[in-house]
């Protein structure tokens, strides 16, 4: 594989959910534009962070890339076994063969683990479905994986309800990693974990990344974690990427007004440093966006042009993308 | 800890065990004592699986088989001065219903625990309101929309008829928060309420909880693993490890002058906004299984200060007062002071 070729190229990805009227004759009255014109490249072995307001479309972006949801539009070029395929249009039977290559680690470990299966069955299930191991070999790989994520062999025979939230999250990670996929979308994978276990899981994810050359899309709310693990970060607002840059650059010098607001809301672990964050206005509603820039009702730098004309994502420096009319004029 | 009338909740020597089919006894919560002051916020922190949620569930008597509260008192002091021992209440009593329904409300760690997948969001919140407030259906609907807006659900009125699966993870969590607030409780138990939220919404929800505390004098038992949230919210902090409290003090002492080796290690593993990309320090090993709780100090196999013959023998160390209001369960606490 040539390193300069992206593992994943997402172009103009859209996912709209129809909204229906109340009553017997349900008419479509509009769309929730959960993902709207999202484009980015992902290099093999890279970690891209995806951050943004709750409901801005991060999970939907991830699920659409993995084709858990059918896209409304756009291309999802994915490199597997030496060739590039468009996941957006690939027929179902080909998609099935690619599934082991891409895995998701979920946000909500409670609803993603089947309560009627033991942890061992859950972790081993992908191997069974894809007929990649059985019997003693299956057991061995499950136990190895459990140990890798910090669970114990005896946990294999227990059911999810007997586990704490963090333990369930570990089981979810074990399940996603057991197929040795090339692309992993980790959706809030470490959010439910306390800092020490979180540190272990992050270290583990980094080790596995090196070992198997894994590529991650890392969706998270905790910006200190994102800063630690990600090479680049994409900030989303109301279904669109509003800023994309190398991690260090983004944290040092955020350009988009929403990114600035987001970074200012990070609480300090020092009780004497009080949060002074104040982002007013209503959370963006992807089913009912204002004309122009979606952030305009809350933006402290708003001008007339922002209320009329929708900005687009522009490359302002090599590798640095911003979706704002006035980014050059805002003081850093 | 002294028993004062300003405590809304006093949990004494709570023990909640799970009994497995193989006859094992899992001591998920093993002798926990703490109190929540009126209008105060007590944060409970600790590693995954240490018993934070089980403690919270115990306070509301939500522990189900094979779990059981085997010992302890859970004293709730109402505003009219009555003291209720929740641990003693009959499962089907009106009093327990009253406790769960109005006096104490809970924000669950997993929003889907509290939400039904087959009912609309609006119906579920209205039901909670109708149960606790003397209003009619259309008033309840208005109140519901009002709180949904307050917790930052955009287009709240239009979203009332949607189902939980049509909401994002963070939106579901905000619905659960809205339902808990609808009851205007005296004590709010919040189990990881902001874990699923981005930092701006987190700031907003933390503000709502603080407002509730200021307006209604609500006390809060705040369970989280986010030490930054603790720093911003809590008055006091209890640190749990393997079903026990190992350190308890005011927020400043715990975060700035931690004395238990476990608390110190926890603080060290924070990724920190300023650090680069080096490996994160984490605590060696993992929390032992409840089936093999170590002798002596339960933390000793992972503790950098453990001394054999001292830390690995006998029963678990009990909480000792090391300064005013600062309690630590470590037998070497005096010697490792300077480290
Ligand atoms: N199945 C669905 N039907 C209708 N709307 C949906 C569906 N799934 C998601 N949405 C809507 O799409 C938008 C984006 O949701 P998504 O779950 O992607 O957000 P998110 O960025 O992952 O948020 P969070 O940080 O809270 O998890 C939300 O407005 C949500 O209500
Ligand atoms: N129904 C059950 N049966 C057996 N063991 C259980 C049951 N529920 C919880 N436990 C055990 O009790 C212990 C404490 O769990 P609890 O959910 O309180 O942890 P927690 O501190 O809330 O962790 P997290 O931060 O991951 O949410 C865990 O070891 C768990 O495995
Ligand atoms: S009692 Fe010993 S093992 Fe336990 S925390 Fe203190 S020094 Fe460490
Ligand atoms: Mg999500
Ligand atoms: Mg918990």
PDB file of C-alpha atoms in Angstrom, chain A residues 42-275:
ATOM      1  CA  UNK A  42      -8.020  10.114   6.115  1.00  0.00           C
ATOM      2  CA  UNK A  43      -4.530   8.659   5.750  1.00  0.00           C
ATOM      3  CA  UNK A  44      -3.703   5.116   6.853  1.00  0.00           C
ATOM      4  CA  UNK A  45      -2.557   5.097  10.458  1.00  0.00           C
ATOM      5  CA  UNK A  46      -3.979   8.523  11.117  1.00  0.00           C
ATOM      6  CA  UNK A  47      -6.371   9.586  13.869  1.00  0.00           C
ATOM      7  CA  UNK A  48      -8.946  12.202  12.988  1.00  0.00           C
ATOM      8  CA  UNK A  49     -10.957  13.754  15.803  1.00  0.00           C
ATOM      9  CA  UNK A  50     -14.587  14.647  15.248  1.00  0.00           C
ATOM     10  CA  UNK A  51     -15.930  17.106  17.785  1.00  0.00           C
ATOM     11  CA  UNK A  52     -18.890  19.436  18.093  1.00  0.00           C
ATOM     12  CA  UNK A  53     -22.154  20.155  19.768  1.00  0.00           C
ATOM     13  CA  UNK A  54     -24.405  17.312  20.782  1.00  0.00           C
ATOM     14  CA  UNK A  55     -26.750  16.599  17.866  1.00  0.00           C
ATOM     15  CA  UNK A  56     -24.466  18.172  15.248  1.00  0.00           C
ATOM     16  CA  UNK A  57     -24.224  14.927  13.294  1.00  0.00           C
ATOM     17  CA  UNK A  58     -21.037  13.193  14.481  1.00  0.00           C
ATOM     18  CA  UNK A  59     -22.606   9.801  15.094  1.00  0.00           C
ATOM     19  CA  UNK A  60     -24.633  10.036  11.902  1.00  0.00           C
ATOM     20  CA  UNK A  61     -21.450  10.843   9.961  1.00  0.00           C
ATOM     21  CA  UNK A  62     -19.759   7.780  11.429  1.00  0.00           C
ATOM     22  CA  UNK A  63     -22.692   5.469  10.853  1.00  0.00           C
ATOM     23  CA  UNK A  64     -23.152   6.677   7.289  1.00  0.00           C
ATOM     24  CA  UNK A  65     -19.477   6.143   6.459  1.00  0.00           C
ATOM     25  CA  UNK A  66     -19.770   2.562   7.693  1.00  0.00           C
ATOM     26  CA  UNK A  67     -23.014   2.236   5.754  1.00  0.00           C
ATOM     27  CA  UNK A  68     -25.029   1.427   8.863  1.00  0.00           C
ATOM     28  CA  UNK A  69     -27.149   4.198   7.340  1.00  0.00           C
ATOM     29  CA  UNK A  70     -27.646   4.791   3.633  1.00  0.00           C
ATOM     30  CA  UNK A  71     -26.261   8.164   2.552  1.00  0.00           C
ATOM     31  CA  UNK A  72     -28.547  10.746   0.966  1.00  0.00           C
ATOM     32  CA  UNK A  73     -25.691  11.816  -1.285  1.00  0.00           C
ATOM     33  CA  UNK A  74     -21.932  11.921  -1.709  1.00  0.00           C
ATOM     34  CA  UNK A  75     -19.064   9.460  -2.028  1.00  0.00           C
ATOM     35  CA  UNK A  76     -17.241   7.352   0.529  1.00  0.00           C
ATOM     36  CA  UNK A  77     -14.071   6.107  -1.173  1.00  0.00           C
ATOM     37  CA  UNK A  78     -12.527   3.346   0.936  1.00  0.00           C
ATOM     38  CA  UNK A  79      -9.310   1.475   0.193  1.00  0.00           C
ATOM     39  CA  UNK A  80      -9.389  -2.222   0.956  1.00  0.00           C
ATOM     40  CA  UNK A  81      -7.289  -5.097  -0.389  1.00  0.00           C
ATOM     41  CA  UNK A  82      -5.424  -2.822  -2.776  1.00  0.00           C
ATOM     42  CA  UNK A  83      -8.395  -1.258  -4.481  1.00  0.00           C
ATOM     43  CA  UNK A  84     -10.644   1.706  -3.861  1.00  0.00           C
ATOM     44  CA  UNK A  85     -14.393   1.246  -3.641  1.00  0.00           C
ATOM     45  CA  UNK A  86     -17.220   3.703  -3.133  1.00  0.00           C
ATOM     46  CA  UNK A  87     -19.081   2.529  -0.049  1.00  0.00           C
ATOM     47  CA  UNK A  88     -21.912   4.875  -0.950  1.00  0.00           C
ATOM     48  CA  UNK A  89     -22.875   2.889  -4.026  1.00  0.00           C
ATOM     49  CA  UNK A  90     -21.369  -0.556  -3.495  1.00  0.00           C
ATOM     50  CA  UNK A  91     -23.863  -3.446  -3.747  1.00  0.00           C
ATOM     51  CA  UNK A  92     -24.884  -5.101  -0.481  1.00  0.00           C
ATOM     52  CA  UNK A  93     -23.072  -8.397  -1.006  1.00  0.00           C
ATOM     53  CA  UNK A  94     -19.733  -6.645  -1.592  1.00  0.00           C
ATOM     54  CA  UNK A  95     -20.354  -4.467   1.396  1.00  0.00           C
ATOM     55  CA  UNK A  96     -20.736  -7.513   3.609  1.00  0.00           C
ATOM     56  CA  UNK A  97     -17.267  -8.737   2.670  1.00  0.00           C
ATOM     57  CA  UNK A  98     -15.822  -5.348   3.659  1.00  0.00           C
ATOM     58  CA  UNK A  99     -17.586  -5.140   7.023  1.00  0.00           C
ATOM     59  CA  UNK A 100     -14.761  -6.788   9.005  1.00  0.00           C
ATOM     60  CA  UNK A 101     -12.429  -4.012   7.772  1.00  0.00           C
ATOM     61  CA  UNK A 102     -14.437  -1.253   9.415  1.00  0.00           C
ATOM     62  CA  UNK A 103     -15.770  -1.282  12.911  1.00  0.00           C
ATOM     63  CA  UNK A 104     -17.510   1.072  15.261  1.00  0.00           C
ATOM     64  CA  UNK A 105     -17.087   1.402  18.993  1.00  0.00           C
ATOM     65  CA  UNK A 106     -20.255   2.853  20.407  1.00  0.00           C
ATOM     66  CA  UNK A 107     -21.258   5.731  22.589  1.00  0.00           C
ATOM     67  CA  UNK A 108     -23.821   3.879  24.642  1.00  0.00           C
ATOM     68  CA  UNK A 109     -22.390   0.577  25.850  1.00  0.00           C
ATOM     69  CA  UNK A 110     -25.688  -0.278  27.498  1.00  0.00           C
ATOM     70  CA  UNK A 111     -27.806  -0.507  24.405  1.00  0.00           C
ATOM     71  CA  UNK A 112     -25.078  -1.798  22.116  1.00  0.00           C
ATOM     72  CA  UNK A 113     -24.485  -5.026  24.016  1.00  0.00           C
ATOM     73  CA  UNK A 114     -27.106  -7.739  23.679  1.00  0.00           C
ATOM     74  CA  UNK A 115     -28.319  -8.455  27.233  1.00  0.00           C
ATOM     75  CA  UNK A 116     -29.031 -12.101  26.452  1.00  0.00           C
ATOM     76  CA  UNK A 117     -25.497 -12.929  25.370  1.00  0.00           C
ATOM     77  CA  UNK A 118     -22.507 -13.459  27.610  1.00  0.00           C
ATOM     78  CA  UNK A 119     -19.590 -11.081  27.276  1.00  0.00           C
ATOM     79  CA  UNK A 120     -17.601 -13.901  25.681  1.00  0.00           C
ATOM     80  CA  UNK A 121     -20.303 -14.482  23.060  1.00  0.00           C
ATOM     81  CA  UNK A 122     -20.585 -10.776  22.373  1.00  0.00           C
ATOM     82  CA  UNK A 123     -16.859 -10.307  21.894  1.00  0.00           C
ATOM     83  CA  UNK A 124     -16.528 -13.449  19.767  1.00  0.00           C
ATOM     84  CA  UNK A 125     -19.668 -12.925  17.680  1.00  0.00           C
ATOM     85  CA  UNK A 126     -18.000 -11.115  14.762  1.00  0.00           C
ATOM     86  CA  UNK A 127     -15.600 -14.047  14.362  1.00  0.00           C
ATOM     87  CA  UNK A 128     -18.545 -16.437  14.334  1.00  0.00           C
ATOM     88  CA  UNK A 129     -20.576 -14.369  11.871  1.00  0.00           C
ATOM     89  CA  UNK A 130     -17.685 -14.127   9.458  1.00  0.00           C
ATOM     90  CA  UNK A 131     -16.693 -17.744  10.085  1.00  0.00           C
ATOM     91  CA  UNK A 132     -13.167 -16.785  11.037  1.00  0.00           C
ATOM     92  CA  UNK A 133     -12.769 -18.909  14.144  1.00  0.00           C
ATOM     93  CA  UNK A 134     -14.586 -21.510  16.179  1.00  0.00           C
ATOM     94  CA  UNK A 135     -14.184 -23.887  19.084  1.00  0.00           C
ATOM     95  CA  UNK A 136     -10.970 -23.629  21.029  1.00  0.00           C
ATOM     96  CA  UNK A 137      -9.435 -21.047  18.683  1.00  0.00           C
ATOM     97  CA  UNK A 138     -12.492 -18.809  19.169  1.00  0.00           C
ATOM     98  CA  UNK A 139     -12.254 -19.111  22.928  1.00  0.00           C
ATOM     99  CA  UNK A 140      -8.552 -18.362  22.872  1.00  0.00           C
ATOM    100  CA  UNK A 141      -8.951 -15.219  20.803  1.00  0.00           C
ATOM    101  CA  UNK A 142     -11.821 -13.964  22.959  1.00  0.00           C
ATOM    102  CA  UNK A 143      -9.811 -14.442  26.143  1.00  0.00           C
ATOM    103  CA  UNK A 144      -6.762 -12.748  24.591  1.00  0.00           C
ATOM    104  CA  UNK A 145      -8.882  -9.784  23.586  1.00  0.00           C
ATOM    105  CA  UNK A 146     -10.559  -9.536  26.993  1.00  0.00           C
ATOM    106  CA  UNK A 147      -7.165  -9.389  28.646  1.00  0.00           C
ATOM    107  CA  UNK A 148      -5.971  -6.788  26.142  1.00  0.00           C
ATOM    108  CA  UNK A 149      -8.778  -4.431  27.102  1.00  0.00           C
ATOM    109  CA  UNK A 150      -8.302  -5.022  30.806  1.00  0.00           C
ATOM    110  CA  UNK A 151     -11.091  -7.511  31.478  1.00  0.00           C
ATOM    111  CA  UNK A 152     -10.606 -10.918  33.020  1.00  0.00           C
ATOM    112  CA  UNK A 153     -10.998 -14.372  31.439  1.00  0.00           C
ATOM    113  CA  UNK A 154     -13.730 -15.241  33.944  1.00  0.00           C
ATOM    114  CA  UNK A 155     -15.766 -12.274  32.677  1.00  0.00           C
ATOM    115  CA  UNK A 156     -16.416 -14.212  29.457  1.00  0.00           C
ATOM    116  CA  UNK A 157     -19.236 -16.213  30.996  1.00  0.00           C
ATOM    117  CA  UNK A 158     -21.036 -13.254  32.563  1.00  0.00           C
ATOM    118  CA  UNK A 159     -23.842 -11.141  31.155  1.00  0.00           C
ATOM    119  CA  UNK A 160     -23.619  -7.406  30.432  1.00  0.00           C
ATOM    120  CA  UNK A 161     -25.963  -6.412  33.272  1.00  0.00           C
ATOM    121  CA  UNK A 162     -23.401  -7.603  35.791  1.00  0.00           C
ATOM    122  CA  UNK A 163     -20.863  -5.102  34.481  1.00  0.00           C
ATOM    123  CA  UNK A 164     -20.352  -1.464  35.260  1.00  0.00           C
ATOM    124  CA  UNK A 165     -20.602   1.089  32.461  1.00  0.00           C
ATOM    125  CA  UNK A 166     -16.852   1.209  32.008  1.00  0.00           C
ATOM    126  CA  UNK A 167     -16.500  -2.550  31.951  1.00  0.00           C
ATOM    127  CA  UNK A 168     -19.186  -2.775  29.277  1.00  0.00           C
ATOM    128  CA  UNK A 169     -17.325  -0.194  27.239  1.00  0.00           C
ATOM    129  CA  UNK A 170     -14.218  -2.336  27.405  1.00  0.00           C
ATOM    130  CA  UNK A 171     -16.224  -5.291  26.151  1.00  0.00           C
ATOM    131  CA  UNK A 172     -17.462  -3.168  23.246  1.00  0.00           C
ATOM    132  CA  UNK A 173     -13.895  -2.237  22.365  1.00  0.00           C
ATOM    133  CA  UNK A 174     -12.793  -5.862  22.528  1.00  0.00           C
ATOM    134  CA  UNK A 175     -15.600  -6.790  20.138  1.00  0.00           C
ATOM    135  CA  UNK A 176     -14.592  -4.150  17.615  1.00  0.00           C
ATOM    136  CA  UNK A 177     -10.921  -4.981  17.716  1.00  0.00           C
ATOM    137  CA  UNK A 178     -11.204  -8.749  17.467  1.00  0.00           C
ATOM    138  CA  UNK A 179     -11.514  -8.647  13.658  1.00  0.00           C
ATOM    139  CA  UNK A 180      -8.363  -6.540  13.277  1.00  0.00           C
ATOM    140  CA  UNK A 181     -10.143  -3.942  11.164  1.00  0.00           C
ATOM    141  CA  UNK A 182      -8.299  -1.174   9.287  1.00  0.00           C
ATOM    142  CA  UNK A 183     -10.787   1.619  10.061  1.00  0.00           C
ATOM    143  CA  UNK A 184     -12.275   2.130  13.481  1.00  0.00           C
ATOM    144  CA  UNK A 185     -14.828   4.750  14.284  1.00  0.00           C
ATOM    145  CA  UNK A 186     -14.747   5.248  18.017  1.00  0.00           C
ATOM    146  CA  UNK A 187     -17.895   7.075  19.052  1.00  0.00           C
ATOM    147  CA  UNK A 188     -17.400   8.391  22.582  1.00  0.00           C
ATOM    148  CA  UNK A 189     -15.471   5.203  23.236  1.00  0.00           C
ATOM    149  CA  UNK A 190     -13.759   6.475  26.354  1.00  0.00           C
ATOM    150  CA  UNK A 191     -16.340   8.963  27.606  1.00  0.00           C
ATOM    151  CA  UNK A 192     -17.849   6.569  30.120  1.00  0.00           C
ATOM    152  CA  UNK A 193     -14.481   5.677  31.600  1.00  0.00           C
ATOM    153  CA  UNK A 194     -12.814   7.201  34.595  1.00  0.00           C
ATOM    154  CA  UNK A 195      -9.534   8.964  33.935  1.00  0.00           C
ATOM    155  CA  UNK A 196      -7.246   6.138  34.889  1.00  0.00           C
ATOM    156  CA  UNK A 197      -9.043   3.498  32.838  1.00  0.00           C
ATOM    157  CA  UNK A 198      -9.455   6.086  30.109  1.00  0.00           C
ATOM    158  CA  UNK A 199      -5.703   6.534  30.064  1.00  0.00           C
ATOM    159  CA  UNK A 200      -5.238   2.766  29.805  1.00  0.00           C
ATOM    160  CA  UNK A 201      -7.723   2.463  26.938  1.00  0.00           C
ATOM    161  CA  UNK A 202      -6.191   5.398  25.082  1.00  0.00           C
ATOM    162  CA  UNK A 203      -2.738   3.891  25.496  1.00  0.00           C
ATOM    163  CA  UNK A 204      -4.156   0.570  24.337  1.00  0.00           C
ATOM    164  CA  UNK A 205      -5.755   2.157  21.287  1.00  0.00           C
ATOM    165  CA  UNK A 206      -2.456   3.842  20.459  1.00  0.00           C
ATOM    166  CA  UNK A 207      -0.526   0.585  20.856  1.00  0.00           C
ATOM    167  CA  UNK A 208      -2.964  -1.303  18.663  1.00  0.00           C
ATOM    168  CA  UNK A 209      -2.815   1.477  16.124  1.00  0.00           C
ATOM    169  CA  UNK A 210       0.944   1.074  15.816  1.00  0.00           C
ATOM    170  CA  UNK A 211       0.787  -2.699  15.854  1.00  0.00           C
ATOM    171  CA  UNK A 212      -1.915  -3.073  13.205  1.00  0.00           C
ATOM    172  CA  UNK A 213      -1.659   0.293  11.472  1.00  0.00           C
ATOM    173  CA  UNK A 214      -5.199   1.138  12.469  1.00  0.00           C
ATOM    174  CA  UNK A 215      -6.879   4.304  11.293  1.00  0.00           C
ATOM    175  CA  UNK A 216      -9.235   6.003  13.704  1.00  0.00           C
ATOM    176  CA  UNK A 217     -12.052   8.451  13.524  1.00  0.00           C
ATOM    177  CA  UNK A 218     -12.302   9.498  17.111  1.00  0.00           C
ATOM    178  CA  UNK A 219     -15.600  11.112  18.092  1.00  0.00           C
ATOM    179  CA  UNK A 220     -15.424  12.677  21.531  1.00  0.00           C
ATOM    180  CA  UNK A 221     -16.600  15.491  23.732  1.00  0.00           C
ATOM    181  CA  UNK A 222     -13.588  15.546  25.987  1.00  0.00           C
ATOM    182  CA  UNK A 223     -11.251  17.931  24.222  1.00  0.00           C
ATOM    183  CA  UNK A 224      -8.278  17.078  26.395  1.00  0.00           C
ATOM    184  CA  UNK A 225      -8.550  13.484  25.197  1.00  0.00           C
ATOM    185  CA  UNK A 226      -8.938  14.630  21.595  1.00  0.00           C
ATOM    186  CA  UNK A 227      -5.913  16.831  21.940  1.00  0.00           C
ATOM    187  CA  UNK A 228      -3.914  13.920  23.205  1.00  0.00           C
ATOM    188  CA  UNK A 229      -4.847  11.224  20.718  1.00  0.00           C
ATOM    189  CA  UNK A 230      -5.704  12.962  17.431  1.00  0.00           C
ATOM    190  CA  UNK A 231      -3.395  14.032  14.590  1.00  0.00           C
ATOM    191  CA  UNK A 232      -6.040  16.272  13.070  1.00  0.00           C
ATOM    192  CA  UNK A 233      -9.387  17.514  14.296  1.00  0.00           C
ATOM    193  CA  UNK A 234     -12.606  18.304  12.426  1.00  0.00           C
ATOM    194  CA  UNK A 235     -15.076  20.523  14.240  1.00  0.00           C
ATOM    195  CA  UNK A 236     -18.716  20.069  13.234  1.00  0.00           C
ATOM    196  CA  UNK A 237     -21.626  22.407  13.675  1.00  0.00           C
ATOM    197  CA  UNK A 238     -25.161  21.679  12.475  1.00  0.00           C
ATOM    198  CA  UNK A 239     -24.188  18.924  10.048  1.00  0.00           C
ATOM    199  CA  UNK A 240     -21.183  20.664   8.505  1.00  0.00           C
ATOM    200  CA  UNK A 241     -17.469  20.732   9.148  1.00  0.00           C
ATOM    201  CA  UNK A 242     -16.705  24.290  10.227  1.00  0.00           C
ATOM    202  CA  UNK A 243     -12.988  23.849  10.867  1.00  0.00           C
ATOM    203  CA  UNK A 244     -10.392  21.203  10.079  1.00  0.00           C
ATOM    204  CA  UNK A 245      -6.751  21.466  11.073  1.00  0.00           C
ATOM    205  CA  UNK A 246      -3.816  19.750  12.688  1.00  0.00           C
ATOM    206  CA  UNK A 247      -4.497  19.236  16.364  1.00  0.00           C
ATOM    207  CA  UNK A 248      -1.785  21.542  17.678  1.00  0.00           C
ATOM    208  CA  UNK A 249      -2.755  24.357  15.327  1.00  0.00           C
ATOM    209  CA  UNK A 250      -6.443  24.063  16.101  1.00  0.00           C
ATOM    210  CA  UNK A 251      -5.974  24.242  19.850  1.00  0.00           C
ATOM    211  CA  UNK A 252      -3.402  27.001  19.692  1.00  0.00           C
ATOM    212  CA  UNK A 253      -5.145  29.196  17.183  1.00  0.00           C
ATOM    213  CA  UNK A 254      -8.793  28.332  16.559  1.00  0.00           C
ATOM    214  CA  UNK A 255     -10.192  30.283  13.603  1.00  0.00           C
ATOM    215  CA  UNK A 256     -13.892  29.569  13.532  1.00  0.00           C
ATOM    216  CA  UNK A 257     -15.997  31.437  16.115  1.00  0.00           C
ATOM    217  CA  UNK A 258     -17.691  28.180  17.124  1.00  0.00           C
ATOM    218  CA  UNK A 259     -14.336  26.486  17.710  1.00  0.00           C
ATOM    219  CA  UNK A 260     -13.325  29.425  19.879  1.00  0.00           C
ATOM    220  CA  UNK A 261     -16.539  29.074  21.920  1.00  0.00           C
ATOM    221  CA  UNK A 262     -16.056  25.329  22.233  1.00  0.00           C
ATOM    222  CA  UNK A 263     -12.503  25.619  23.522  1.00  0.00           C
ATOM    223  CA  UNK A 264     -13.538  28.237  26.062  1.00  0.00           C
ATOM    224  CA  UNK A 265     -16.082  25.835  27.579  1.00  0.00           C
ATOM    225  CA  UNK A 266     -13.512  23.265  28.642  1.00  0.00           C
ATOM    226  CA  UNK A 267     -13.700  23.121  32.437  1.00  0.00           C
ATOM    227  CA  UNK A 268     -10.479  23.352  34.395  1.00  0.00           C
ATOM    228  CA  UNK A 269      -9.591  20.631  36.895  1.00  0.00           C
ATOM    229  CA  UNK A 270      -8.455  23.408  39.213  1.00  0.00           C
ATOM    230  CA  UNK A 271     -11.305  24.448  41.542  1.00  0.00           C
ATOM    231  CA  UNK A 272      -9.810  27.934  41.760  1.00  0.00           C
ATOM    232  CA  UNK A 273     -10.063  28.493  38.021  1.00  0.00           C
ATOM    233  CA  UNK A 274     -13.774  29.090  37.522  1.00  0.00           C
ATOM    234  CA  UNK A 275     -15.407  28.592  34.161  1.00  0.00           C
TER     235      UNK A 275
END
